[in-house]
């Protein structure tokens, strides 16, 4: 807010407030696996947030097992504090429809699908959504506008970084004019048709100063890593290991967001890069955490 304080818990999950759907659009091509939707909600008066925070969504109805209201689900916010409509009253989410496919029959089992993600992926303009929050103090942009940032995302983990990049490269605000660092995004998706927000990111690259925004896509089913296997985000890190460590040594802040299964491969990659440079990774990681250069939000 104007006093520089972080907005937290305008609404608690046990006393949610009502947001209204303004619109929803599918983000990926039909040939890409699954379904990922961009949902824009109008927030109640006074509900504010900043880039990198998360929103709780409480799906309607009751849990069949417990007979109680559904538990809240956390979603990383995909917009800046001004929202996609730029009026400061909306919030955007990037939601993957959680579907369960029976390994034997190959059929989708609706009884095991994600309650909240399916609700959000089917909403229509005008629908009401119970929300709470915002929460989150870790995935925030650095206070120093000259700090480099490195963003590693898989799938819908792109959400907070879309907010960061709109703030730094699209919106006509002081934050954009003051940004003197370099931003580097690595996004992992299975197929080209599954690239999220690519047109927006292309535009940001045109807006950015020379060398100010680097974007690498790891399209696993279409690209081959130097190891000969599929190209995942950890391969991009491995193949650019020196640059990653140079930027971290220079004070860069690194963020990771996506499914928790992404982290073991990434940590192995970083450990290998460190070893090749004579660095003890456990010590380096401890130092990065101590200096607030290491931020992880996985689910």
PDB file of C-alpha atoms in Angstrom:
ATOM      1  CA  UNK A   1       0.000   0.000   0.000  1.00  0.00           C
ATOM      2  CA  UNK A   2       0.975   3.664   0.110  1.00  0.00           C
ATOM      3  CA  UNK A   3       2.794   3.087   3.418  1.00  0.00           C
ATOM      4  CA  UNK A   4       4.907   0.317   1.929  1.00  0.00           C
ATOM      5  CA  UNK A   5       3.179  -2.371   3.978  1.00  0.00           C
ATOM      6  CA  UNK A   6       2.453  -5.776   2.508  1.00  0.00           C
ATOM      7  CA  UNK A   7      -1.277  -6.479   2.097  1.00  0.00           C
ATOM      8  CA  UNK A   8      -2.067  -9.697   3.991  1.00  0.00           C
ATOM      9  CA  UNK A   9      -5.293 -11.517   4.824  1.00  0.00           C
ATOM     10  CA  UNK A  10      -7.913  -8.976   3.818  1.00  0.00           C
ATOM     11  CA  UNK A  11     -10.178 -12.005   4.255  1.00  0.00           C
ATOM     12  CA  UNK A  12      -9.551 -15.190   6.271  1.00  0.00           C
ATOM     13  CA  UNK A  13     -10.515 -18.580   4.764  1.00  0.00           C
ATOM     14  CA  UNK A  14     -13.161 -19.139   7.458  1.00  0.00           C
ATOM     15  CA  UNK A  15     -14.755 -15.799   6.507  1.00  0.00           C
ATOM     16  CA  UNK A  16     -14.218 -15.543   2.748  1.00  0.00           C
ATOM     17  CA  UNK A  17     -15.408 -12.718   0.550  1.00  0.00           C
ATOM     18  CA  UNK A  18     -17.072 -12.894  -2.847  1.00  0.00           C
ATOM     19  CA  UNK A  19     -15.284 -12.188  -6.114  1.00  0.00           C
ATOM     20  CA  UNK A  20     -17.082 -12.100  -9.464  1.00  0.00           C
ATOM     21  CA  UNK A  21     -15.814 -13.694 -12.656  1.00  0.00           C
ATOM     22  CA  UNK A  22     -15.124 -11.138 -15.389  1.00  0.00           C
ATOM     23  CA  UNK A  23     -13.895 -13.665 -17.922  1.00  0.00           C
ATOM     24  CA  UNK A  24     -12.055 -16.876 -18.628  1.00  0.00           C
ATOM     25  CA  UNK A  25      -9.953 -17.977 -21.582  1.00  0.00           C
ATOM     26  CA  UNK A  26      -8.110 -21.162 -22.524  1.00  0.00           C
ATOM     27  CA  UNK A  27      -4.370 -20.550 -22.611  1.00  0.00           C
ATOM     28  CA  UNK A  28      -3.117 -23.566 -24.515  1.00  0.00           C
ATOM     29  CA  UNK A  29      -3.798 -25.139 -27.907  1.00  0.00           C
ATOM     30  CA  UNK A  30      -6.108 -28.118 -28.205  1.00  0.00           C
ATOM     31  CA  UNK A  31      -3.154 -30.326 -29.183  1.00  0.00           C
ATOM     32  CA  UNK A  32      -1.381 -29.569 -25.901  1.00  0.00           C
ATOM     33  CA  UNK A  33      -2.053 -32.019 -23.061  1.00  0.00           C
ATOM     34  CA  UNK A  34      -4.630 -31.071 -20.449  1.00  0.00           C
ATOM     35  CA  UNK A  35      -6.426 -27.781 -20.013  1.00  0.00           C
ATOM     36  CA  UNK A  36      -5.045 -24.529 -18.589  1.00  0.00           C
ATOM     37  CA  UNK A  37      -7.346 -21.528 -18.165  1.00  0.00           C
ATOM     38  CA  UNK A  38      -6.751 -17.842 -17.415  1.00  0.00           C
ATOM     39  CA  UNK A  39      -9.445 -16.564 -15.051  1.00  0.00           C
ATOM     40  CA  UNK A  40     -10.029 -12.890 -14.257  1.00  0.00           C
ATOM     41  CA  UNK A  41     -11.961 -12.065 -11.084  1.00  0.00           C
ATOM     42  CA  UNK A  42     -13.306  -8.736  -9.863  1.00  0.00           C
ATOM     43  CA  UNK A  43     -12.384  -8.331  -6.202  1.00  0.00           C
ATOM     44  CA  UNK A  44     -14.469  -6.687  -3.488  1.00  0.00           C
ATOM     45  CA  UNK A  45     -13.609  -3.110  -2.538  1.00  0.00           C
ATOM     46  CA  UNK A  46     -10.457  -2.891  -0.419  1.00  0.00           C
ATOM     47  CA  UNK A  47      -8.966  -6.275  -1.406  1.00  0.00           C
ATOM     48  CA  UNK A  48      -5.412  -5.523  -2.570  1.00  0.00           C
ATOM     49  CA  UNK A  49      -2.344  -7.659  -3.220  1.00  0.00           C
ATOM     50  CA  UNK A  50       1.129  -7.438  -4.737  1.00  0.00           C
ATOM     51  CA  UNK A  51       2.987  -9.496  -7.326  1.00  0.00           C
ATOM     52  CA  UNK A  52       4.036 -12.936  -6.132  1.00  0.00           C
ATOM     53  CA  UNK A  53       1.314 -13.402  -3.521  1.00  0.00           C
ATOM     54  CA  UNK A  54      -1.347 -16.114  -3.554  1.00  0.00           C
ATOM     55  CA  UNK A  55      -5.142 -16.211  -3.362  1.00  0.00           C
ATOM     56  CA  UNK A  56      -7.257 -18.804  -1.540  1.00  0.00           C
ATOM     57  CA  UNK A  57     -10.273 -20.098  -3.434  1.00  0.00           C
ATOM     58  CA  UNK A  58     -13.010 -22.018  -1.628  1.00  0.00           C
ATOM     59  CA  UNK A  59     -14.951 -24.154  -4.123  1.00  0.00           C
ATOM     60  CA  UNK A  60     -18.737 -24.254  -3.699  1.00  0.00           C
ATOM     61  CA  UNK A  61     -20.582 -27.213  -2.212  1.00  0.00           C
ATOM     62  CA  UNK A  62     -19.517 -29.681   0.444  1.00  0.00           C
ATOM     63  CA  UNK A  63     -16.841 -32.336   0.647  1.00  0.00           C
ATOM     64  CA  UNK A  64     -18.568 -35.699   0.053  1.00  0.00           C
ATOM     65  CA  UNK A  65     -16.299 -37.435   2.570  1.00  0.00           C
ATOM     66  CA  UNK A  66     -16.513 -35.003   5.491  1.00  0.00           C
ATOM     67  CA  UNK A  67     -19.859 -33.333   4.752  1.00  0.00           C
ATOM     68  CA  UNK A  68     -18.171 -30.009   5.507  1.00  0.00           C
ATOM     69  CA  UNK A  69     -17.297 -27.084   3.271  1.00  0.00           C
ATOM     70  CA  UNK A  70     -14.353 -27.675   0.972  1.00  0.00           C
ATOM     71  CA  UNK A  71     -10.926 -26.660   2.188  1.00  0.00           C
ATOM     72  CA  UNK A  72      -9.442 -23.572   0.515  1.00  0.00           C
ATOM     73  CA  UNK A  73      -7.029 -24.068  -2.391  1.00  0.00           C
ATOM     74  CA  UNK A  74      -4.108 -21.683  -2.890  1.00  0.00           C
ATOM     75  CA  UNK A  75      -3.360 -20.249  -6.334  1.00  0.00           C
ATOM     76  CA  UNK A  76      -0.378 -18.086  -7.234  1.00  0.00           C
ATOM     77  CA  UNK A  77      -1.600 -14.733  -8.528  1.00  0.00           C
ATOM     78  CA  UNK A  78      -0.813 -14.227 -12.224  1.00  0.00           C
ATOM     79  CA  UNK A  79      -1.401 -10.466 -12.450  1.00  0.00           C
ATOM     80  CA  UNK A  80       0.178  -7.311 -11.072  1.00  0.00           C
ATOM     81  CA  UNK A  81      -1.413  -5.310  -8.266  1.00  0.00           C
ATOM     82  CA  UNK A  82      -3.261  -3.307 -10.928  1.00  0.00           C
ATOM     83  CA  UNK A  83      -4.754  -6.417 -12.522  1.00  0.00           C
ATOM     84  CA  UNK A  84      -5.163  -7.157 -16.219  1.00  0.00           C
ATOM     85  CA  UNK A  85      -7.819  -4.436 -16.476  1.00  0.00           C
ATOM     86  CA  UNK A  86      -5.370  -1.982 -14.828  1.00  0.00           C
ATOM     87  CA  UNK A  87      -8.000  -0.576 -12.465  1.00  0.00           C
ATOM     88  CA  UNK A  88      -6.629  -2.142  -9.277  1.00  0.00           C
ATOM     89  CA  UNK A  89      -9.819  -4.136  -8.662  1.00  0.00           C
ATOM     90  CA  UNK A  90      -9.157  -7.441 -10.412  1.00  0.00           C
ATOM     91  CA  UNK A  91      -6.990 -10.488  -9.960  1.00  0.00           C
ATOM     92  CA  UNK A  92      -5.952 -13.155 -12.486  1.00  0.00           C
ATOM     93  CA  UNK A  93      -5.253 -16.839 -11.949  1.00  0.00           C
ATOM     94  CA  UNK A  94      -3.604 -19.439 -14.180  1.00  0.00           C
ATOM     95  CA  UNK A  95      -5.337 -22.756 -13.455  1.00  0.00           C
ATOM     96  CA  UNK A  96      -4.626 -26.274 -14.689  1.00  0.00           C
ATOM     97  CA  UNK A  97      -7.634 -28.578 -14.683  1.00  0.00           C
ATOM     98  CA  UNK A  98      -6.689 -31.478 -12.390  1.00  0.00           C
ATOM     99  CA  UNK A  99      -7.927 -34.634 -14.076  1.00  0.00           C
ATOM    100  CA  UNK A 100      -7.372 -38.241 -13.089  1.00  0.00           C
ATOM    101  CA  UNK A 101      -6.991 -40.745 -15.896  1.00  0.00           C
ATOM    102  CA  UNK A 102      -7.404 -44.397 -14.935  1.00  0.00           C
ATOM    103  CA  UNK A 103      -4.124 -46.103 -15.918  1.00  0.00           C
ATOM    104  CA  UNK A 104      -5.960 -49.302 -16.906  1.00  0.00           C
ATOM    105  CA  UNK A 105      -8.937 -48.012 -18.905  1.00  0.00           C
ATOM    106  CA  UNK A 106      -7.403 -44.700 -20.031  1.00  0.00           C
ATOM    107  CA  UNK A 107     -10.712 -43.031 -19.092  1.00  0.00           C
ATOM    108  CA  UNK A 108     -11.036 -39.860 -17.020  1.00  0.00           C
ATOM    109  CA  UNK A 109     -12.512 -40.528 -13.595  1.00  0.00           C
ATOM    110  CA  UNK A 110     -14.710 -37.564 -12.606  1.00  0.00           C
ATOM    111  CA  UNK A 111     -14.849 -38.811  -9.008  1.00  0.00           C
ATOM    112  CA  UNK A 112     -11.118 -38.153  -8.673  1.00  0.00           C
ATOM    113  CA  UNK A 113     -10.859 -34.846 -10.501  1.00  0.00           C
ATOM    114  CA  UNK A 114      -9.715 -31.714  -8.686  1.00  0.00           C
ATOM    115  CA  UNK A 115     -12.777 -30.028  -7.206  1.00  0.00           C
ATOM    116  CA  UNK A 116     -11.483 -26.472  -7.211  1.00  0.00           C
ATOM    117  CA  UNK A 117      -9.546 -26.488 -10.475  1.00  0.00           C
ATOM    118  CA  UNK A 118     -12.503 -27.956 -12.361  1.00  0.00           C
ATOM    119  CA  UNK A 119     -14.805 -25.356 -10.829  1.00  0.00           C
ATOM    120  CA  UNK A 120     -12.463 -22.522 -11.895  1.00  0.00           C
ATOM    121  CA  UNK A 121     -11.825 -23.972 -15.357  1.00  0.00           C
ATOM    122  CA  UNK A 122     -15.579 -23.990 -16.037  1.00  0.00           C
ATOM    123  CA  UNK A 123     -16.624 -20.619 -14.563  1.00  0.00           C
ATOM    124  CA  UNK A 124     -18.489 -18.082 -16.682  1.00  0.00           C
ATOM    125  CA  UNK A 125     -18.626 -14.306 -16.541  1.00  0.00           C
ATOM    126  CA  UNK A 126     -20.881 -13.257 -13.685  1.00  0.00           C
ATOM    127  CA  UNK A 127     -20.286 -16.369 -11.569  1.00  0.00           C
ATOM    128  CA  UNK A 128     -19.416 -15.779  -7.919  1.00  0.00           C
ATOM    129  CA  UNK A 129     -16.283 -17.229  -6.334  1.00  0.00           C
ATOM    130  CA  UNK A 130     -15.459 -17.355  -2.604  1.00  0.00           C
ATOM    131  CA  UNK A 131     -11.938 -16.106  -2.017  1.00  0.00           C
ATOM    132  CA  UNK A 132      -9.613 -15.280   0.880  1.00  0.00           C
ATOM    133  CA  UNK A 133      -6.169 -13.790   1.303  1.00  0.00           C
ATOM    134  CA  UNK A 134      -3.914 -12.537  -0.026  1.00  0.00           C
ATOM    135  CA  UNK A 135      -1.093 -14.550   1.521  1.00  0.00           C
ATOM    136  CA  UNK A 136       2.609 -14.856   0.838  1.00  0.00           C
ATOM    137  CA  UNK A 137       5.750 -13.006   1.836  1.00  0.00           C
ATOM    138  CA  UNK A 138       8.425 -15.035   0.041  1.00  0.00           C
ATOM    139  CA  UNK A 139       7.874 -14.721  -3.728  1.00  0.00           C
ATOM    140  CA  UNK A 140       8.184 -10.936  -3.797  1.00  0.00           C
ATOM    141  CA  UNK A 141      10.276  -8.835  -6.168  1.00  0.00           C
ATOM    142  CA  UNK A 142      13.532  -7.528  -4.630  1.00  0.00           C
ATOM    143  CA  UNK A 143      13.316  -4.149  -2.903  1.00  0.00           C
ATOM    144  CA  UNK A 144      16.413  -2.978  -4.795  1.00  0.00           C
ATOM    145  CA  UNK A 145      15.314  -2.282  -8.376  1.00  0.00           C
ATOM    146  CA  UNK A 146      18.830  -2.958  -9.708  1.00  0.00           C
ATOM    147  CA  UNK A 147      18.848  -6.585  -8.560  1.00  0.00           C
ATOM    148  CA  UNK A 148      18.884  -9.293 -11.233  1.00  0.00           C
ATOM    149  CA  UNK A 149      16.112 -11.871 -11.066  1.00  0.00           C
ATOM    150  CA  UNK A 150      16.083 -15.462 -12.342  1.00  0.00           C
ATOM    151  CA  UNK A 151      12.678 -17.144 -12.653  1.00  0.00           C
ATOM    152  CA  UNK A 152      12.382 -20.909 -13.128  1.00  0.00           C
ATOM    153  CA  UNK A 153       8.846 -22.131 -13.884  1.00  0.00           C
ATOM    154  CA  UNK A 154       7.079 -25.260 -15.010  1.00  0.00           C
ATOM    155  CA  UNK A 155       3.523 -25.061 -16.348  1.00  0.00           C
ATOM    156  CA  UNK A 156       1.146 -22.940 -14.272  1.00  0.00           C
ATOM    157  CA  UNK A 157       4.144 -22.041 -12.087  1.00  0.00           C
ATOM    158  CA  UNK A 158       4.500 -19.205 -14.587  1.00  0.00           C
ATOM    159  CA  UNK A 159       1.793 -17.288 -12.677  1.00  0.00           C
ATOM    160  CA  UNK A 160       3.886 -15.152 -10.296  1.00  0.00           C
ATOM    161  CA  UNK A 161       6.464 -14.472 -13.002  1.00  0.00           C
ATOM    162  CA  UNK A 162       3.813 -13.160 -15.384  1.00  0.00           C
ATOM    163  CA  UNK A 163       3.001 -10.659 -12.615  1.00  0.00           C
ATOM    164  CA  UNK A 164       6.679  -9.777 -12.158  1.00  0.00           C
ATOM    165  CA  UNK A 165       7.256  -9.300 -15.882  1.00  0.00           C
ATOM    166  CA  UNK A 166       4.151  -7.197 -16.460  1.00  0.00           C
ATOM    167  CA  UNK A 167       5.335  -4.959 -13.641  1.00  0.00           C
ATOM    168  CA  UNK A 168       8.899  -4.676 -14.942  1.00  0.00           C
ATOM    169  CA  UNK A 169       8.314  -4.575 -18.714  1.00  0.00           C
ATOM    170  CA  UNK A 170       4.707  -3.627 -19.541  1.00  0.00           C
ATOM    171  CA  UNK A 171       3.030  -1.269 -17.117  1.00  0.00           C
ATOM    172  CA  UNK A 172       3.852   2.405 -17.309  1.00  0.00           C
ATOM    173  CA  UNK A 173       4.816   2.799 -13.653  1.00  0.00           C
ATOM    174  CA  UNK A 174       7.780   3.907 -11.591  1.00  0.00           C
ATOM    175  CA  UNK A 175       8.635   0.227 -10.996  1.00  0.00           C
ATOM    176  CA  UNK A 176       9.219  -0.283 -14.714  1.00  0.00           C
ATOM    177  CA  UNK A 177      11.171   2.946 -15.197  1.00  0.00           C
ATOM    178  CA  UNK A 178      13.360   2.227 -12.174  1.00  0.00           C
ATOM    179  CA  UNK A 179      14.157  -1.401 -13.002  1.00  0.00           C
ATOM    180  CA  UNK A 180      17.869  -1.495 -13.716  1.00  0.00           C
ATOM    181  CA  UNK A 181      18.503  -5.191 -13.269  1.00  0.00           C
ATOM    182  CA  UNK A 182      18.285  -8.091 -15.690  1.00  0.00           C
ATOM    183  CA  UNK A 183      15.479 -10.634 -15.730  1.00  0.00           C
ATOM    184  CA  UNK A 184      15.836 -14.199 -16.962  1.00  0.00           C
ATOM    185  CA  UNK A 185      12.893 -16.561 -17.349  1.00  0.00           C
ATOM    186  CA  UNK A 186      13.154 -20.312 -17.913  1.00  0.00           C
ATOM    187  CA  UNK A 187       9.763 -21.903 -18.625  1.00  0.00           C
ATOM    188  CA  UNK A 188       9.208 -25.620 -19.031  1.00  0.00           C
ATOM    189  CA  UNK A 189       6.185 -27.011 -20.931  1.00  0.00           C
ATOM    190  CA  UNK A 190       5.590 -30.286 -22.819  1.00  0.00           C
ATOM    191  CA  UNK A 191       4.765 -28.954 -26.311  1.00  0.00           C
ATOM    192  CA  UNK A 192       4.893 -25.649 -28.216  1.00  0.00           C
ATOM    193  CA  UNK A 193       1.089 -25.433 -28.063  1.00  0.00           C
ATOM    194  CA  UNK A 194       1.419 -25.482 -24.277  1.00  0.00           C
ATOM    195  CA  UNK A 195       3.551 -22.326 -24.072  1.00  0.00           C
ATOM    196  CA  UNK A 196       1.801 -19.929 -21.691  1.00  0.00           C
ATOM    197  CA  UNK A 197       1.472 -16.172 -22.371  1.00  0.00           C
ATOM    198  CA  UNK A 198       4.032 -16.334 -25.198  1.00  0.00           C
ATOM    199  CA  UNK A 199       2.593 -13.355 -27.127  1.00  0.00           C
ATOM    200  CA  UNK A 200       2.797 -11.246 -23.972  1.00  0.00           C
ATOM    201  CA  UNK A 201       6.375 -12.326 -23.336  1.00  0.00           C
ATOM    202  CA  UNK A 202       7.333 -11.598 -26.959  1.00  0.00           C
ATOM    203  CA  UNK A 203       5.998  -8.077 -26.473  1.00  0.00           C
ATOM    204  CA  UNK A 204       7.963  -7.684 -23.234  1.00  0.00           C
ATOM    205  CA  UNK A 205      11.153  -8.691 -25.016  1.00  0.00           C
ATOM    206  CA  UNK A 206      10.513  -5.932 -27.555  1.00  0.00           C
ATOM    207  CA  UNK A 207       9.893  -3.462 -24.693  1.00  0.00           C
ATOM    208  CA  UNK A 208      12.924  -4.449 -22.641  1.00  0.00           C
ATOM    209  CA  UNK A 209      16.262  -2.724 -22.877  1.00  0.00           C
ATOM    210  CA  UNK A 210      19.108  -4.576 -24.586  1.00  0.00           C
ATOM    211  CA  UNK A 211      20.161  -7.622 -22.566  1.00  0.00           C
ATOM    212  CA  UNK A 212      17.510  -6.861 -19.931  1.00  0.00           C
ATOM    213  CA  UNK A 213      15.145  -9.784 -20.493  1.00  0.00           C
ATOM    214  CA  UNK A 214      16.259 -13.264 -21.439  1.00  0.00           C
ATOM    215  CA  UNK A 215      13.696 -16.021 -21.999  1.00  0.00           C
ATOM    216  CA  UNK A 216      14.489 -19.704 -22.490  1.00  0.00           C
ATOM    217  CA  UNK A 217      11.783 -22.260 -23.181  1.00  0.00           C
ATOM    218  CA  UNK A 218      12.309 -25.929 -22.333  1.00  0.00           C
ATOM    219  CA  UNK A 219       9.780 -27.748 -24.521  1.00  0.00           C
ATOM    220  CA  UNK A 220      10.362 -31.274 -23.280  1.00  0.00           C
ATOM    221  CA  UNK A 221       8.656 -33.358 -25.954  1.00  0.00           C
ATOM    222  CA  UNK A 222      10.123 -31.375 -28.850  1.00  0.00           C
ATOM    223  CA  UNK A 223      13.596 -30.293 -27.762  1.00  0.00           C
ATOM    224  CA  UNK A 224      16.643 -32.406 -27.031  1.00  0.00           C
ATOM    225  CA  UNK A 225      19.102 -31.495 -24.318  1.00  0.00           C
ATOM    226  CA  UNK A 226      22.858 -31.788 -24.842  1.00  0.00           C
ATOM    227  CA  UNK A 227      22.684 -34.970 -22.761  1.00  0.00           C
ATOM    228  CA  UNK A 228      20.558 -36.518 -25.517  1.00  0.00           C
ATOM    229  CA  UNK A 229      17.397 -36.713 -23.394  1.00  0.00           C
ATOM    230  CA  UNK A 230      14.346 -34.459 -23.294  1.00  0.00           C
ATOM    231  CA  UNK A 231      14.862 -30.759 -22.555  1.00  0.00           C
ATOM    232  CA  UNK A 232      13.621 -29.817 -19.092  1.00  0.00           C
ATOM    233  CA  UNK A 233      14.237 -26.631 -17.103  1.00  0.00           C
ATOM    234  CA  UNK A 234      17.105 -28.323 -15.240  1.00  0.00           C
ATOM    235  CA  UNK A 235      18.832 -28.944 -18.597  1.00  0.00           C
ATOM    236  CA  UNK A 236      18.618 -25.231 -19.423  1.00  0.00           C
ATOM    237  CA  UNK A 237      20.202 -24.532 -16.026  1.00  0.00           C
ATOM    238  CA  UNK A 238      22.918 -27.144 -16.617  1.00  0.00           C
ATOM    239  CA  UNK A 239      23.724 -25.844 -20.117  1.00  0.00           C
ATOM    240  CA  UNK A 240      23.935 -22.259 -18.818  1.00  0.00           C
ATOM    241  CA  UNK A 241      25.489 -23.142 -15.489  1.00  0.00           C
ATOM    242  CA  UNK A 242      28.268 -20.575 -15.484  1.00  0.00           C
ATOM    243  CA  UNK A 243      25.873 -17.746 -16.352  1.00  0.00           C
ATOM    244  CA  UNK A 244      23.455 -18.826 -13.597  1.00  0.00           C
ATOM    245  CA  UNK A 245      26.220 -18.849 -10.976  1.00  0.00           C
ATOM    246  CA  UNK A 246      27.756 -15.596 -12.258  1.00  0.00           C
ATOM    247  CA  UNK A 247      24.401 -13.864 -11.836  1.00  0.00           C
ATOM    248  CA  UNK A 248      23.866 -15.388  -8.372  1.00  0.00           C
ATOM    249  CA  UNK A 249      27.379 -14.306  -7.333  1.00  0.00           C
ATOM    250  CA  UNK A 250      26.424 -10.844  -8.558  1.00  0.00           C
ATOM    251  CA  UNK A 251      23.458 -10.802  -6.128  1.00  0.00           C
ATOM    252  CA  UNK A 252      20.683 -12.145  -8.374  1.00  0.00           C
ATOM    253  CA  UNK A 253      17.575 -13.497  -6.666  1.00  0.00           C
ATOM    254  CA  UNK A 254      16.355 -16.870  -7.995  1.00  0.00           C
ATOM    255  CA  UNK A 255      12.726 -18.023  -7.824  1.00  0.00           C
ATOM    256  CA  UNK A 256      11.194 -21.430  -8.545  1.00  0.00           C
ATOM    257  CA  UNK A 257       7.501 -22.079  -9.059  1.00  0.00           C
ATOM    258  CA  UNK A 258       5.553 -25.119 -10.270  1.00  0.00           C
ATOM    259  CA  UNK A 259       4.912 -28.723  -9.314  1.00  0.00           C
ATOM    260  CA  UNK A 260       7.095 -29.933  -6.458  1.00  0.00           C
ATOM    261  CA  UNK A 261       8.421 -32.749  -8.646  1.00  0.00           C
ATOM    262  CA  UNK A 262      10.508 -30.162 -10.507  1.00  0.00           C
ATOM    263  CA  UNK A 263      12.878 -29.463  -7.625  1.00  0.00           C
ATOM    264  CA  UNK A 264      14.949 -32.682  -7.264  1.00  0.00           C
ATOM    265  CA  UNK A 265      16.165 -32.513 -10.892  1.00  0.00           C
ATOM    266  CA  UNK A 266      16.892 -28.804 -10.568  1.00  0.00           C
ATOM    267  CA  UNK A 267      18.846 -29.278  -7.325  1.00  0.00           C
ATOM    268  CA  UNK A 268      20.857 -32.108  -8.907  1.00  0.00           C
ATOM    269  CA  UNK A 269      21.669 -29.849 -11.868  1.00  0.00           C
ATOM    270  CA  UNK A 270      22.795 -26.986  -9.641  1.00  0.00           C
ATOM    271  CA  UNK A 271      24.910 -29.345  -7.567  1.00  0.00           C
ATOM    272  CA  UNK A 272      26.635 -30.635 -10.711  1.00  0.00           C
ATOM    273  CA  UNK A 273      27.273 -27.107 -11.989  1.00  0.00           C
ATOM    274  CA  UNK A 274      28.653 -26.099  -8.588  1.00  0.00           C
ATOM    275  CA  UNK A 275      30.962 -29.120  -8.480  1.00  0.00           C
ATOM    276  CA  UNK A 276      32.280 -28.329 -11.957  1.00  0.00           C
ATOM    277  CA  UNK A 277      33.239 -24.875 -10.672  1.00  0.00           C
ATOM    278  CA  UNK A 278      34.797 -26.152  -7.464  1.00  0.00           C
ATOM    279  CA  UNK A 279      31.910 -24.866  -5.333  1.00  0.00           C
ATOM    280  CA  UNK A 280      30.448 -26.859  -2.424  1.00  0.00           C
ATOM    281  CA  UNK A 281      26.743 -26.740  -3.276  1.00  0.00           C
ATOM    282  CA  UNK A 282      25.418 -27.250   0.277  1.00  0.00           C
ATOM    283  CA  UNK A 283      27.418 -24.217   1.412  1.00  0.00           C
ATOM    284  CA  UNK A 284      26.375 -22.145  -1.604  1.00  0.00           C
ATOM    285  CA  UNK A 285      22.709 -22.976  -1.067  1.00  0.00           C
ATOM    286  CA  UNK A 286      22.912 -22.047   2.618  1.00  0.00           C
ATOM    287  CA  UNK A 287      24.500 -18.732   1.639  1.00  0.00           C
ATOM    288  CA  UNK A 288      21.791 -18.005  -0.968  1.00  0.00           C
ATOM    289  CA  UNK A 289      19.046 -18.722   1.562  1.00  0.00           C
ATOM    290  CA  UNK A 290      20.728 -16.572   4.207  1.00  0.00           C
ATOM    291  CA  UNK A 291      20.981 -13.684   1.716  1.00  0.00           C
ATOM    292  CA  UNK A 292      17.302 -14.024   0.677  1.00  0.00           C
ATOM    293  CA  UNK A 293      18.383 -14.924  -2.866  1.00  0.00           C
ATOM    294  CA  UNK A 294      16.514 -18.259  -2.945  1.00  0.00           C
ATOM    295  CA  UNK A 295      12.708 -18.498  -3.115  1.00  0.00           C
ATOM    296  CA  UNK A 296      10.698 -21.637  -3.780  1.00  0.00           C
ATOM    297  CA  UNK A 297       6.944 -22.005  -4.186  1.00  0.00           C
ATOM    298  CA  UNK A 298       5.969 -25.502  -5.287  1.00  0.00           C
ATOM    299  CA  UNK A 299       2.778 -27.493  -4.884  1.00  0.00           C
TER     300      UNK A 299
END
